[in-house]
Amino acid sequence: MNELSATPAARLLPSIWKLIRLRLLLNWNSFKHAKTGRKILTIVLVILALAFTGFIFFLSWWLLGFLQSSKLTQYAGFDVTPFLQSVPVLIFALLFLGILFSSFGVLLQALYLSGDMDFLLSSPVPIRAVFVTKLLQAVLPNFGLAALFGLPVLYGLGISGKYNILYFPLVLLVMVALTLAAAGLSALLVMLVSRIFPPRRVAEVLGFLTGTISILCSQSGNLYNTMGRNVTISGSQVNGAFALLMRFNTPWNPLNWAGQGLVDLGGGRWLAGLLLVALTVGLSALAFGFALVTAEHWYYSGWARMQVVATRKKTAHTHTRPAQSVPGIADTAGAQTRRLLSAPVMAILQKDFLLYRRDMRNLSQLVTPLIFGVFYTVMFLRPGNPIFPDSPDMPAIFSSIGRLIATYGNIGMSLFVGWMMLGRLAGMAFSAEGRNYWMLKAAPLRTTHLLIAKFLVAYLPTLTLGMLFMVAVSILQKASPAMFLYGLLATALCLAGMNGILLAFGAAGANFNWSDPRRMNAGAIGCLGQAITALFLPITFGFFIGPLLLAAVFQWPQIYGYLAGGVAGTIVGAAGAIVPPWLVRKRVERLNEN
Amino acid sequence: MANSATLIETQALVKRYGDKLAVNNVSLEVQAGEVFGFLGPNGAGKTTTIKMIVGLLQPSSGTIRVAGYDVQAQPLQAKAASGYVPDTPNLYAKLSGRELLRFVGDLYSLDRQRMAQRSEELLRVLDLNEAADQTIDSYSHGMQQKASLAAALMHDPKVLVLDEPTVGLDPKSARLIKDILRQMAERGAAVFLSTHILEIAERMCDRIGIINNGELVAVGTMNELRALGKAGETSLEDIFLGLTGGAEEAEISEILR
């Protein structure tokens, strides 16, 4: 019988296999055509992941076995068995919720943004096969990650607890069932949200939130310590955590049935175990089936592609202005500024600032330096955190050097945050144009004007932040006016120098071929720029504060230190700002011609 | 034709990508008031030639003059005189249509009042008024194409270069664009457009150039092209296929049989 004349149900599995094979082929091709370094990295990562799985498995086996030993119970005075039995409950509940939320972004991409849905749906494969494949494609990486951490612990628990043999395959079965159910529900969630908001906007907001939460999580420990609290865990806190965990393990919560059922089965309580596991698998299958059928229906009927709430279009201006009085895009900065800067420069400045503000994917890239900035500001400015503590016994010379280091060390920190910001703003200034670069290239725009505009786009926001930091430091540390002004000069010039270098390297390695701002990069040349500015920053800053330190050591009048440092630092900073962009100007003329 | 000044002139234009010769010794002229159609099969070198004319690509050798300015030696003057509509309307997605036009106006250093007047005029003529304050990522392909044309027309260029301007447009928008191009030519501009739609070229263009494998194989009016073709080749389609090779046709009919 011809495959196409078979019933849709009969064609389902072969079609799913075909689509999965296509996905595997795409992955294999991208691996095959990758650079050798990337191939080696991929292989090393796979080996490391396998090794990590093995390590977690043996560690769990040993640790859980140790926790179950009777000697520990005698010694510690409490039985950890109820806690251990809560571990599968916790893992399966986390797995379900984790897959439900983490699949959201991937499914949004797969169903709305990948652009292949129309092609797949118009091909002679059952629509169900397309959806199953999309769900599997979205869920497999997350499932792999969950299995990497969860399976070794669950198997370790089984071995150390001498669980029944049936426990082991059922762990995998339940894991797969819960994963599919979560992915199905996540697909429905994606469609509901996309009915209300444009998918691309949802993806932007999601990217921004993910970036922010990741950085906040990675810095939470530091932030906690910064607030002056030491992380110590007492015995009562551990007991409290155990109690909370076990309270979570109630029979009324469906998320607990999988873990509890497996523990019961492993421990030989067959009836309760089989009932709970069967309930979990059955409900998961029902949820998956329901989600699949509903998602297909919503998508095919067009319901999920017709927005209901977002009829409010993205409007940049809500009022219509009379033609004669409309200012140009470069107008808002004022006529005074326009005398100094040409209209094209101002237009590029305003355009770039508008785009940074409107595209949240750009903001998600800037969130790292901003959070670092806030974090270090709190760390350095909070009271009772002297970097160089004053002591009455300390000789005056050390005391004055110490105060210098404390003041200018804080400026150094603001410059470090500025360096991170400039890495994105200046390093990617040209790449950020993407496929729209033709508009600048086809316009009668001088290369110097383009370089000035891109320089200012990166420099102005970074300088503003640096200045604010300086003002805050100076007020809190009661810096003298001379110190304050000198700090402003040092900040402005160091940032300008780094900006020039990063801009030049970014231009040299510009990449205009991207569709998501998070994927743009200036490649190896951009990294080189970052490395060079990492050296340039301390050197320039050294030129500024070195003469001041020398003046303090040799007890020369401070004005000499300011003058010498100001001249030397200004020369180096200005050279960094001007020379590298000047060197790449010819290259900028020929950008995007390959 | 309004007058006979040469507004686009290429001489022995060559573009090499490594060993590959994308454009080989192309010499052509487009006069003021003329609509010039540039035809060729896929990969023949149309877009490469166009990009060199508007200053997006540096030729390997040869010269290009736009409105009398050498594109290599006087790029700013040449660019100020020309407008370009690319085949794919890649525009700043997060700017509104109105903001885009003002941005372009500033790039071309237009006077404030003229910029405001011109942008409103273009938005109205191209039927983008309603969507003028919405960001471009909410525009349909046709609207983006029209926004791209509006951007190219902002500074009222003497030379308008368009790469496949009617692709993806509905008949009404395609007709609108054709009318605008004709009016531009009547006002003395030179319009250089590439297209795959031979009917457009036949009906709209005063002269047609056909490029194949990077070489300009024919240039002239429809009558001149007919004279170049074999006996019985009266339609542009026949002439085009005759000049660019019709071997694929036989192969296609073999496959489809």
PDB file of N, CA and C in Angstrom, chain A residues 220-226 228-234 237:
ATOM      1  N   SER A 220      23.322  36.552  43.673  1.00  0.00           N
ATOM      2  CA  SER A 220      22.554  36.637  44.919  1.00  0.00           C
ATOM      3  C   SER A 220      23.422  36.350  46.150  1.00  0.00           C
ATOM      4  N   GLY A 221      24.327  35.375  46.006  1.00  0.00           N
ATOM      5  CA  GLY A 221      25.201  35.034  47.134  1.00  0.00           C
ATOM      6  C   GLY A 221      26.072  36.209  47.525  1.00  0.00           C
ATOM      7  N   ASN A 222      26.675  36.824  46.497  1.00  0.00           N
ATOM      8  CA  ASN A 222      27.539  37.989  46.746  1.00  0.00           C
ATOM      9  C   ASN A 222      26.749  39.133  47.365  1.00  0.00           C
ATOM     10  N   LEU A 223      25.532  39.327  46.809  1.00  0.00           N
ATOM     11  CA  LEU A 223      24.698  40.414  47.290  1.00  0.00           C
ATOM     12  C   LEU A 223      24.336  40.189  48.750  1.00  0.00           C
ATOM     13  N   TYR A 224      24.067  38.930  49.089  1.00  0.00           N
ATOM     14  CA  TYR A 224      23.695  38.590  50.461  1.00  0.00           C
ATOM     15  C   TYR A 224      24.857  38.923  51.412  1.00  0.00           C
ATOM     16  N   ASN A 225      26.068  38.523  50.962  1.00  0.00           N
ATOM     17  CA  ASN A 225      27.246  38.825  51.787  1.00  0.00           C
ATOM     18  C   ASN A 225      27.494  40.324  51.869  1.00  0.00           C
ATOM     19  N   THR A 226      27.219  40.994  50.732  1.00  0.00           N
ATOM     20  CA  THR A 226      27.423  42.436  50.684  1.00  0.00           C
ATOM     21  C   THR A 226      26.568  43.165  51.694  1.00  0.00           C
ATOM     22  N   GLY A 228      26.079  42.340  54.409  1.00  0.00           N
ATOM     23  CA  GLY A 228      26.666  42.209  55.724  1.00  0.00           C
ATOM     24  C   GLY A 228      26.207  41.004  56.503  1.00  0.00           C
ATOM     25  N   ARG A 229      25.656  40.034  55.804  1.00  0.00           N
ATOM     26  CA  ARG A 229      25.211  38.839  56.513  1.00  0.00           C
ATOM     27  C   ARG A 229      26.065  37.664  56.083  1.00  0.00           C
ATOM     28  N   ASN A 230      26.473  36.893  57.041  1.00  0.00           N
ATOM     29  CA  ASN A 230      27.246  35.706  56.722  1.00  0.00           C
ATOM     30  C   ASN A 230      26.302  34.516  56.605  1.00  0.00           C
ATOM     31  N   VAL A 231      26.541  33.703  55.580  1.00  0.00           N
ATOM     32  CA  VAL A 231      25.676  32.552  55.360  1.00  0.00           C
ATOM     33  C   VAL A 231      26.136  31.409  56.260  1.00  0.00           C
ATOM     34  N   THR A 232      25.422  31.179  57.345  1.00  0.00           N
ATOM     35  CA  THR A 232      25.710  30.024  58.193  1.00  0.00           C
ATOM     36  C   THR A 232      24.408  29.267  58.390  1.00  0.00           C
ATOM     37  N   ILE A 233      24.510  27.959  58.317  1.00  0.00           N
ATOM     38  CA  ILE A 233      23.301  27.148  58.430  1.00  0.00           C
ATOM     39  C   ILE A 233      23.368  26.370  59.738  1.00  0.00           C
ATOM     40  N   SER A 234      22.369  26.596  60.566  1.00  0.00           N
ATOM     41  CA  SER A 234      22.358  25.913  61.861  1.00  0.00           C
ATOM     42  C   SER A 234      21.604  24.587  61.740  1.00  0.00           C
ATOM     43  N   GLN A 237      17.929  25.022  61.432  1.00  0.00           N
ATOM     44  CA  GLN A 237      17.503  25.424  60.080  1.00  0.00           C
ATOM     45  C   GLN A 237      17.381  24.192  59.182  1.00  0.00           C
TER      46      GLN A 237
END
